[in-house]
Coordinates of C-alpha atoms and ligand atoms in Angstrom, one line a residue:
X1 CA -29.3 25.2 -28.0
X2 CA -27.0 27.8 -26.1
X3 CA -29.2 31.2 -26.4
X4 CA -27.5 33.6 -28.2
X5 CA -26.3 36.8 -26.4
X6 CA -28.2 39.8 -26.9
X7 CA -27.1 42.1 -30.0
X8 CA -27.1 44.8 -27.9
X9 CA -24.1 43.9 -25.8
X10 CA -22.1 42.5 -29.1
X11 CA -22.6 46.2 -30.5
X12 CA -21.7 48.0 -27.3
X13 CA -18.1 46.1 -27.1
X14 CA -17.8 45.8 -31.0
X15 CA -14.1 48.1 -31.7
X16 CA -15.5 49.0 -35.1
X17 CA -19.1 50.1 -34.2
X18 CA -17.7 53.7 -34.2
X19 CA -17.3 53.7 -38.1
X20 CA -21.0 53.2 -39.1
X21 CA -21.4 57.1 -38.5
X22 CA -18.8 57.4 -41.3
X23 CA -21.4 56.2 -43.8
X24 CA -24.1 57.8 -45.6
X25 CA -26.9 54.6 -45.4
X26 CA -30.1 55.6 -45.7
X27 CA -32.2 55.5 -42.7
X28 CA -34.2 52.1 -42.2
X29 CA -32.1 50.0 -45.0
X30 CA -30.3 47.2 -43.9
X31 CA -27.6 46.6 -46.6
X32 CA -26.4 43.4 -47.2
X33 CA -24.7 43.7 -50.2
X34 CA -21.5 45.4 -49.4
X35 CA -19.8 42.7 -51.3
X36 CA -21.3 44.2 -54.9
X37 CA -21.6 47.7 -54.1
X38 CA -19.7 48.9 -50.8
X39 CA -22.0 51.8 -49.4
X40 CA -21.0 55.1 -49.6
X41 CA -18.5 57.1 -47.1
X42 CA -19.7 60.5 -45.9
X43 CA -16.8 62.8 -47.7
X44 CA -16.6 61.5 -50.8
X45 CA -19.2 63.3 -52.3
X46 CA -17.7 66.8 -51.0
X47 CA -14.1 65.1 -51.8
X48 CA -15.0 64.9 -56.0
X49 CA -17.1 67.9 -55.9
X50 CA -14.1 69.8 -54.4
X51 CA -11.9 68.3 -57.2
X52 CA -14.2 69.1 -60.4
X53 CA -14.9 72.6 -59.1
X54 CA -11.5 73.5 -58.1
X55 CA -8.8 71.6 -59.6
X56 CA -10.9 70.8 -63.1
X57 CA -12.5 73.9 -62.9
X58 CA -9.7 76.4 -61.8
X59 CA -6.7 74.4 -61.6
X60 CA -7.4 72.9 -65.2
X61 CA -4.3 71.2 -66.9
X62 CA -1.8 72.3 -64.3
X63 CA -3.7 70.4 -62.0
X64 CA -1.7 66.8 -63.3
X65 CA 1.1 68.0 -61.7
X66 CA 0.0 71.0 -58.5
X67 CA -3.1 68.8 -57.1
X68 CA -0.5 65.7 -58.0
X69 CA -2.8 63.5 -60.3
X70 CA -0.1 62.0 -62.0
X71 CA 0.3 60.0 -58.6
X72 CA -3.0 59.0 -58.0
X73 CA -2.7 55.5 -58.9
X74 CA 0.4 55.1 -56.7
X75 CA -1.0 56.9 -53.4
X76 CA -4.3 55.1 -53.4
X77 CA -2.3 52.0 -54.2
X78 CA -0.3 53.4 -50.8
X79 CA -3.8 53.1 -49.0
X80 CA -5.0 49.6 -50.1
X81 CA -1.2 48.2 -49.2
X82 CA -2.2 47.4 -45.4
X83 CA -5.2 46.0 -46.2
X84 CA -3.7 43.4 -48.1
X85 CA 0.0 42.8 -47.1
X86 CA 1.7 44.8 -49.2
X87 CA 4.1 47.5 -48.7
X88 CA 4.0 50.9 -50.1
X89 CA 5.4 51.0 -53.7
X90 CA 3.6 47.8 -54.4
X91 CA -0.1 48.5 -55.7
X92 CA -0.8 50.6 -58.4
X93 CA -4.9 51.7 -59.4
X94 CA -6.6 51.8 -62.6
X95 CA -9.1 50.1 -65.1
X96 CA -11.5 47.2 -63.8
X97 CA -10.8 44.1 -62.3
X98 CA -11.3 42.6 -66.0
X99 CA -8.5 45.4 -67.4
X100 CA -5.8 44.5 -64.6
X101 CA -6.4 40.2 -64.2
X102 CA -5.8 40.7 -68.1
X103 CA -2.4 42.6 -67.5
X104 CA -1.2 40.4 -64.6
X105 CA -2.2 37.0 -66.4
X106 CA -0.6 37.9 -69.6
X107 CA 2.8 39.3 -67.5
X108 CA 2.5 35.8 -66.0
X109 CA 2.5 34.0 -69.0
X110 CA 5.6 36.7 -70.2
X111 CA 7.6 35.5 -67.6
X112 CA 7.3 31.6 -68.2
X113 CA 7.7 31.2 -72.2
X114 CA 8.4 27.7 -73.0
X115 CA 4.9 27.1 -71.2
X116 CA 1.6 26.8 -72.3
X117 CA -1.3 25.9 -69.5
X118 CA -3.2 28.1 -67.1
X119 CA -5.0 26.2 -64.7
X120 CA -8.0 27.9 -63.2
X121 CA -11.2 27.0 -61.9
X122 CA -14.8 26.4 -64.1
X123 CA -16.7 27.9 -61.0
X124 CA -14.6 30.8 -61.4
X125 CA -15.9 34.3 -61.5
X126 CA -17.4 34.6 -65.3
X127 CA -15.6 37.6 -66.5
X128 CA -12.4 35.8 -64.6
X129 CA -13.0 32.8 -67.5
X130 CA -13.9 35.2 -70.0
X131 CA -10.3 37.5 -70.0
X132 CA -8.7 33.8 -69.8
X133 CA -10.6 33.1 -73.3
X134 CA -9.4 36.7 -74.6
X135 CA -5.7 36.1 -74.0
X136 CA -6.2 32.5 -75.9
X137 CA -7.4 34.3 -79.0
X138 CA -3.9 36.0 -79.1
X139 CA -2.4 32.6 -78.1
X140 CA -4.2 29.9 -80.0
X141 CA -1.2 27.1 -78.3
X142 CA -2.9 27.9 -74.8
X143 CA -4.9 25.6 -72.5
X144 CA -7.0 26.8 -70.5
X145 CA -7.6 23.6 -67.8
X146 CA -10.6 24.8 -65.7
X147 CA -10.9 22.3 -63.1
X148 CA -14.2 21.3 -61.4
X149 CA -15.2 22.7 -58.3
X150 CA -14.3 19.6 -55.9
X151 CA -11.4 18.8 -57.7
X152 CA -7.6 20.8 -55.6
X153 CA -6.5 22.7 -58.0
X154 CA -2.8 21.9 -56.4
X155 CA -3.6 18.3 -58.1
X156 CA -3.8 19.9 -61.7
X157 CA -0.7 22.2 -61.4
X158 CA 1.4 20.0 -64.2
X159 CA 3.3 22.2 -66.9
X160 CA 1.7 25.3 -65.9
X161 CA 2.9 28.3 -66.1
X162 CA 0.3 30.1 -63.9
X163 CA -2.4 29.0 -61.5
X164 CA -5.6 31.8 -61.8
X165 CA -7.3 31.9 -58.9
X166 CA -10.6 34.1 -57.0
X167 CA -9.7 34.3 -53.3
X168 CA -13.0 33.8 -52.2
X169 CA -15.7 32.5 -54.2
X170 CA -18.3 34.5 -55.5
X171 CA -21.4 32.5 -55.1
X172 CA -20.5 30.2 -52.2
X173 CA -18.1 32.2 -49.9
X174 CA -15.2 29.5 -49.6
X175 CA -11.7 30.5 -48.5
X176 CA -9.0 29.4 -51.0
X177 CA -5.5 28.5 -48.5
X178 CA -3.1 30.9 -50.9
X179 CA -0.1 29.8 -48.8
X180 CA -0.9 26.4 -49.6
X181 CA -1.8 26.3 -53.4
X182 CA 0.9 29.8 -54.0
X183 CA 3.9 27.1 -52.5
X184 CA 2.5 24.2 -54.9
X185 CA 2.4 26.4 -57.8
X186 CA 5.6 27.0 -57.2
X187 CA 7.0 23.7 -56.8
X188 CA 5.2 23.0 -60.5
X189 CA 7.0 25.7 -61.8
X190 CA 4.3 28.5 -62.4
X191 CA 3.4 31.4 -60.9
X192 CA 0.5 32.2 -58.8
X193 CA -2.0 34.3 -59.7
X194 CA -5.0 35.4 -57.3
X195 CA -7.8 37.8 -57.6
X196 CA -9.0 39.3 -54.2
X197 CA -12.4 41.0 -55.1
X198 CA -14.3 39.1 -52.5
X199 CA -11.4 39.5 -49.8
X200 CA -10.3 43.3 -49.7
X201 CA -11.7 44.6 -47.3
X202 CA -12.9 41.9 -45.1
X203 CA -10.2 39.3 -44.9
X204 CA -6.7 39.8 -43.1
X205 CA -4.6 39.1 -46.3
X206 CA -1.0 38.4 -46.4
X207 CA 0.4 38.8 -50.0
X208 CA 4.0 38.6 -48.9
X209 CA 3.4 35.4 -46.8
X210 CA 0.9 33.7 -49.1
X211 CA 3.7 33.7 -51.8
X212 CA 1.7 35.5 -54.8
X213 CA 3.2 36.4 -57.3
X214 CA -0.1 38.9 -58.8
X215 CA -2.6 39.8 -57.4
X216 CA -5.1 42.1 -58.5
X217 CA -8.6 43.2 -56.5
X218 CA -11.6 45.1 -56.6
X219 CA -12.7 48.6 -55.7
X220 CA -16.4 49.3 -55.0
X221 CA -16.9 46.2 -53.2
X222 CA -15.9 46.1 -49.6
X223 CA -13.4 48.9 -50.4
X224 CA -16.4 51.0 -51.5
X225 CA -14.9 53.0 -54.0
X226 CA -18.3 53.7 -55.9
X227 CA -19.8 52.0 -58.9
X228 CA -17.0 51.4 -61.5
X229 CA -14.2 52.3 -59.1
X230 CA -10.7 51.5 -60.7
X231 CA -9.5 48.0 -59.4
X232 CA -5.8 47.7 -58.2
X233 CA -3.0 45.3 -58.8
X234 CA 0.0 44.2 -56.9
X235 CA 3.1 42.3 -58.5
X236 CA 5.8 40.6 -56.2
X237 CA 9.0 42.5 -55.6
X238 CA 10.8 39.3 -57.1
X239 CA 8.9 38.9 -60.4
X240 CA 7.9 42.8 -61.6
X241 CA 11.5 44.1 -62.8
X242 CA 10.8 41.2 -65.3
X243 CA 7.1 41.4 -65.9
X244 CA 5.9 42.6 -69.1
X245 CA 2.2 43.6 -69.7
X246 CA 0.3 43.6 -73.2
X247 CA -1.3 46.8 -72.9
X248 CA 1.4 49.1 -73.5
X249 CA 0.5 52.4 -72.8
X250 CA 2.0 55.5 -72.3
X251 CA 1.0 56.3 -68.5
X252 CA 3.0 53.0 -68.2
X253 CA 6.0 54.3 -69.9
X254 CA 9.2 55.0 -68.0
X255 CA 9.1 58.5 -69.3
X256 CA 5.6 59.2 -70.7
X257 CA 6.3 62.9 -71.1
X258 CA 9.3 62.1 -73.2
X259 CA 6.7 60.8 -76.1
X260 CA 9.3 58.6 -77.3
X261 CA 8.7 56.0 -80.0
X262 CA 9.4 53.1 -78.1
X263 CA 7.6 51.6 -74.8
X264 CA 9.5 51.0 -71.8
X265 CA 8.4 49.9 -68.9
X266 CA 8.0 52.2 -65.5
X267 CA 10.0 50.8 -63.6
X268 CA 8.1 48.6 -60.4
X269 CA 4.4 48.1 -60.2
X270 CA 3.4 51.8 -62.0
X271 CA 4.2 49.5 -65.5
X272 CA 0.7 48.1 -65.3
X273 CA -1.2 51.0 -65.7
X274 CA -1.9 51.8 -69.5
X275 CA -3.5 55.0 -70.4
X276 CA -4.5 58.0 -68.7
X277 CA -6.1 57.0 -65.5
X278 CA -9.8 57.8 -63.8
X279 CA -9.2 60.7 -61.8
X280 CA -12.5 61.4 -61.0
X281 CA -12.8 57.8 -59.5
X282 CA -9.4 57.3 -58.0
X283 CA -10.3 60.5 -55.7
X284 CA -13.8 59.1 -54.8
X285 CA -11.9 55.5 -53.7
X286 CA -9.0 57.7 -52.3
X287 CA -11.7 59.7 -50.5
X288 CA -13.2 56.3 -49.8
X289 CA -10.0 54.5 -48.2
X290 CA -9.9 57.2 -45.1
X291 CA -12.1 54.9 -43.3
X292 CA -9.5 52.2 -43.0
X293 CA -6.9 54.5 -41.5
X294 CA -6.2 52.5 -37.7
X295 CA -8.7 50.3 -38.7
X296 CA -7.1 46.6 -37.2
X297 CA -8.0 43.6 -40.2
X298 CA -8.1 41.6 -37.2
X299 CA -10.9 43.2 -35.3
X300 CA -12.8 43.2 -38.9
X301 CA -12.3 39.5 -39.7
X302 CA -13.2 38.3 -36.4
X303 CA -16.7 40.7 -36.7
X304 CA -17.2 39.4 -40.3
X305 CA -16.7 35.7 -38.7
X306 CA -19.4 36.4 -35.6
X307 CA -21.8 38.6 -37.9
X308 CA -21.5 35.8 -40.6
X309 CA -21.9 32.5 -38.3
X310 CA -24.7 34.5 -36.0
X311 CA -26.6 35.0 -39.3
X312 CA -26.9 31.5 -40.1
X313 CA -27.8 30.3 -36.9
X314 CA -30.4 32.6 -36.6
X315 CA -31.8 31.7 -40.1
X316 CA -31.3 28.1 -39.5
X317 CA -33.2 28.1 -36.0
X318 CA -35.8 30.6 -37.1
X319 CA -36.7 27.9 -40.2
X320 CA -36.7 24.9 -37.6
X321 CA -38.8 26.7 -35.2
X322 CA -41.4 28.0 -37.8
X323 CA -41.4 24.4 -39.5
X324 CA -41.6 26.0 -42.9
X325 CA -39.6 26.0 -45.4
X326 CA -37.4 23.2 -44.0
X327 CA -35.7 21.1 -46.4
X328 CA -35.8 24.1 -48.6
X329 CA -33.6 26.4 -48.0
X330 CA -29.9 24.9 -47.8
X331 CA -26.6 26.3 -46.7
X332 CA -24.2 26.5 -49.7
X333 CA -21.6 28.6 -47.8
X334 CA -19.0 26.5 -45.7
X335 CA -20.5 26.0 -42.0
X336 CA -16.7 26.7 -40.8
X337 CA -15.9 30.3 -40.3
X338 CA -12.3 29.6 -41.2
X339 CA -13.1 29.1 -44.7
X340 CA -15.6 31.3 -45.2
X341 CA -15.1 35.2 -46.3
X342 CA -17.6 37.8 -45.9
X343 CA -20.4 36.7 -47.2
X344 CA -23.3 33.7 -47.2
X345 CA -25.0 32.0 -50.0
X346 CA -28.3 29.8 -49.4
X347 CA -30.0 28.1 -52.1
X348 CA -33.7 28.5 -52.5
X349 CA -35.5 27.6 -55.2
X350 CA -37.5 30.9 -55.1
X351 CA -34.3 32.8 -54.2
X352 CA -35.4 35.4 -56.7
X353 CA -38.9 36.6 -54.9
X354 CA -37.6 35.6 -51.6
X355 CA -34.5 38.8 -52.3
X356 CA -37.4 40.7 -53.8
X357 CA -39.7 40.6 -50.5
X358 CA -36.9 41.2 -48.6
X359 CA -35.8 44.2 -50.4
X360 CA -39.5 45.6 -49.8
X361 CA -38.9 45.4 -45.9
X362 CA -35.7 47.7 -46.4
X363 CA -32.9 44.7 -46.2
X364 CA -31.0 44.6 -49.3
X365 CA -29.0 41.3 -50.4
X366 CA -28.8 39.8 -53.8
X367 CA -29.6 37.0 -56.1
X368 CA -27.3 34.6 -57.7
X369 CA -28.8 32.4 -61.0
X370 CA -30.4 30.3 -60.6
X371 CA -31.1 29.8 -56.9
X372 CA -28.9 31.5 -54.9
X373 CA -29.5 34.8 -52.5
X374 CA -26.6 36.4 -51.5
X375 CA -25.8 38.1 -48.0
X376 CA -22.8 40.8 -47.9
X377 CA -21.9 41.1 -44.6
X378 CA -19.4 44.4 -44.6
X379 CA -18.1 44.8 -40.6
X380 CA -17.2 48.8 -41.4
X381 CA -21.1 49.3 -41.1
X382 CA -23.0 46.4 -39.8
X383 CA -24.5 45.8 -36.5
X384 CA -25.1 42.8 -34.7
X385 CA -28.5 44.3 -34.1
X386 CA -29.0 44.4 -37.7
X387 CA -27.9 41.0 -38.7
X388 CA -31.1 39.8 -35.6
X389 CA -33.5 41.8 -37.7
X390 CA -32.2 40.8 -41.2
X391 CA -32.3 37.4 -40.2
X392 CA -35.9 37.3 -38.9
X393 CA -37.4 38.5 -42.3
X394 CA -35.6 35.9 -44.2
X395 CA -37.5 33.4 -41.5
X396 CA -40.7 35.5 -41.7
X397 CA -40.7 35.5 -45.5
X398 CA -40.0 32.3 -46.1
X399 CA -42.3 30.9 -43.3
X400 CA -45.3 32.9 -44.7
X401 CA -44.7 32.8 -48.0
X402 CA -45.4 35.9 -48.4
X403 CA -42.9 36.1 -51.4
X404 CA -45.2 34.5 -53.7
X405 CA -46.8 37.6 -55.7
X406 CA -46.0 38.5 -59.1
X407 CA -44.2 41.9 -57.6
X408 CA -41.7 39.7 -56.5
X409 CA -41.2 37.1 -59.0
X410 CA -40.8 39.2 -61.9
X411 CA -37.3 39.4 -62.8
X412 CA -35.2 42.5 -63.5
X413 CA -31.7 42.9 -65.6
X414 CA -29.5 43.3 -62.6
X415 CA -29.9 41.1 -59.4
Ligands
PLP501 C1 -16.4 41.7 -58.6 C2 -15.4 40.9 -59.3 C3 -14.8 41.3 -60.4 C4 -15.2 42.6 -61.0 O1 -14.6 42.8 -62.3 P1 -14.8 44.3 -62.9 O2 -14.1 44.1 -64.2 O3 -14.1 45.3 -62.0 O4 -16.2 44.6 -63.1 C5 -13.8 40.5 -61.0 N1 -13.5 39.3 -60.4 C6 -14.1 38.8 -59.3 C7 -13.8 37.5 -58.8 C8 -15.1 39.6 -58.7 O5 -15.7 39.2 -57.6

């Protein structure tokens, strides 16, 4: 085997080493799981404390229109834009993920009436399936065709009107080519529908080349807008003068501030926002997006790529070399970086204690049911010396065992 180089010279040449000062991380954590809960960004505690006190506190209901709330959802939109191949106009920020894949599918479905399919994917991210199963209750003539995981969802495409897809699959990692199935949705006559929560943030996405029609992502993951942080969703320029959402509200009125009796739709993307939105957590992800500014997607895929692929060959070896554990612990992530996005999956049966002995030694990842732990890998914060160390545990734990005590294996509501 080729020795690896040393972490020390990958972090002294690494472009976006600069930015882990801009993060509060507590001392001797090593946090994997950027792709749940994006760490926090020094400033955005000050940021919402500044707005309750001031504009809440002094500026009260004036403060809609002089500290410009009413924009909010279209100037953090603005931010996330670059990030995901959009331009400014095109993303609007509000609700969760849940709220806005439920806006953007039914639009879809708005905008192809005479059909009656949605294809999507069983392995799908659950609450993905479950606001698919909500919008059949309203429409009882709907299939729903989940396809199995090994099966190309380009092969299932018949009749649809609109192909549901994650980006980047929760539990395994893999890279869905959304040029690829986008252009054979297309040529079946629906319209392509992808949700980015896994990719913001960490792949270089190209929303305008991948020929999406909606796309809608999430915030406190690699975005690290906070817990709860409002989701966004983008609509192609050729589809959203036509798209109609279900949830009708007034802060997605043309004119809300005219009260009149009858919705019409903002015109552009503003249209799928319903009521009044989170102000206190758009300016936390606002606060939160400042990191990105001249930050190149480029320099942060290829760091996600090495810190991913290093990771696993480190494990891998570590395993081999100790000579226990082998056999056990399996990859479930793609082995090629190309179709893999920021994080890696390995199956264990005891993944559950194994995450819990590893939280104990300070490096944080998470646990999948039923066997899977989880490693975020988020490039804004990470070092290459860091991934060595995390690494090592896993080996250490696993080699020793020493996650077999009833600390670790007793399970806890969130994992
Ligand atoms: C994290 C995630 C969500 C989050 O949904 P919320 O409603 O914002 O909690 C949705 N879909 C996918 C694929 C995710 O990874």
């Amino acid at each position: 085997m080729i020795p690896m180089e040393r972490p020390e010279a990958l972090d002294a040449r690494d472009p976006l080493a600069r930015l882990r000062e801009r993060f509060a991380l507590p001392s001797g954590v090593i946090y994997l799981d950027g792709n749940s809960l994006g760490a926090l960004p020094i400033g955005v505690s000050e940021r919402v404390a500044a707005v309750v006190r001031e504009q809440w506190g002094k500026g009260l209901i004036h403060s809609w229109n002089d500290a410009g709330w009413y924009d909010l959802p279209m100037r953090v939109g603005d931010r996330i834009a670059p990030l995901v191949g959009a331009m400014p106009g095109e993303i609007v920020v509000g609700d969760s993920t849940s709220v806005s894949l439920y806006r953007v599918v039914a639009a879809a479905l708005s905008l192809r009436p005479d059909r009656h399919i949605i294809v999507t994917e069983e392995g799908n991210f659950p609450t993905d399936l479950y606001i698919l199963e909500g919008i059949k209750q309203l429409r009882p003539n709907l299939e729903i065709r989940a396809i199995e995981r090994d099966v190309d969802p380009a092969s299932a495409l018949e009749g649809a009107a609109a192909l549901v897809l994650t980006h980047v699959d929760y539990k395994t990692g893999l890279v869905r080519d959304m040029k690829r199935l986008s252009t054979a949705a297309h040529q079946a006559g629906a319209l392509a529908v992808w949700d980015l929560s896994h990719s913001t943030g960490v792949l270089e996405l190209d929303l305008h080349g991948g020929g999406a029609d909606f796309a809608v992502g999430c915030g406190y993951k690699y975005l690290n807008g906070g817990p709860g942080a409002p989701s966004f969703t983008w609509a192609a320029p050729a589809v959203v003068a036509d798209a109609r959402q279900p949830l009708s509200g007034w802060f997605g009125h043309r004119d809300p501030f005219a009260f009149d009796a009858t919705y019409a739709p903002a015109p552009g993307v503003r249209r799928f926002i319903t009521g009044t939105q989170q102000v206190l957590s758009l300016v936390a992800l606002d606060e939160a997006l400042k990191v990105w500014e001249g930050v190149s997607m480029r320099h942060v895929r290829a760091k996600s790529m090495a810190q991913t692929e290093r990771f696993i060959e480190r494990v891998e070896s570590g395993i081999a070399e100790s000579g226990g554990g082998e056999g056990e612990l399996r990859l479930v992530s793609p082995r090629d970086p190309a179709v893999r996005g920021g994080h890696v999956s390995f199956a264990h049966a005891n993944g559950y204690a194994i995450v819990q002995a590893l939280i104990a030694e300070g490096v944080i990842g998470d646990f999948r049911a039923p066997d899977l732990m989880r490693f975020g890998f988020s490039p804004l914060y990470l070092s290459f010396a860091e991934i060595d160390r995390a690494a090592d545990a896993l080996v250490q734990i696993i080699a020793t065992r020493s996650w077999d005590r009833p600390r670790f294996t007793k399970r806890r509501v969130v994992t």
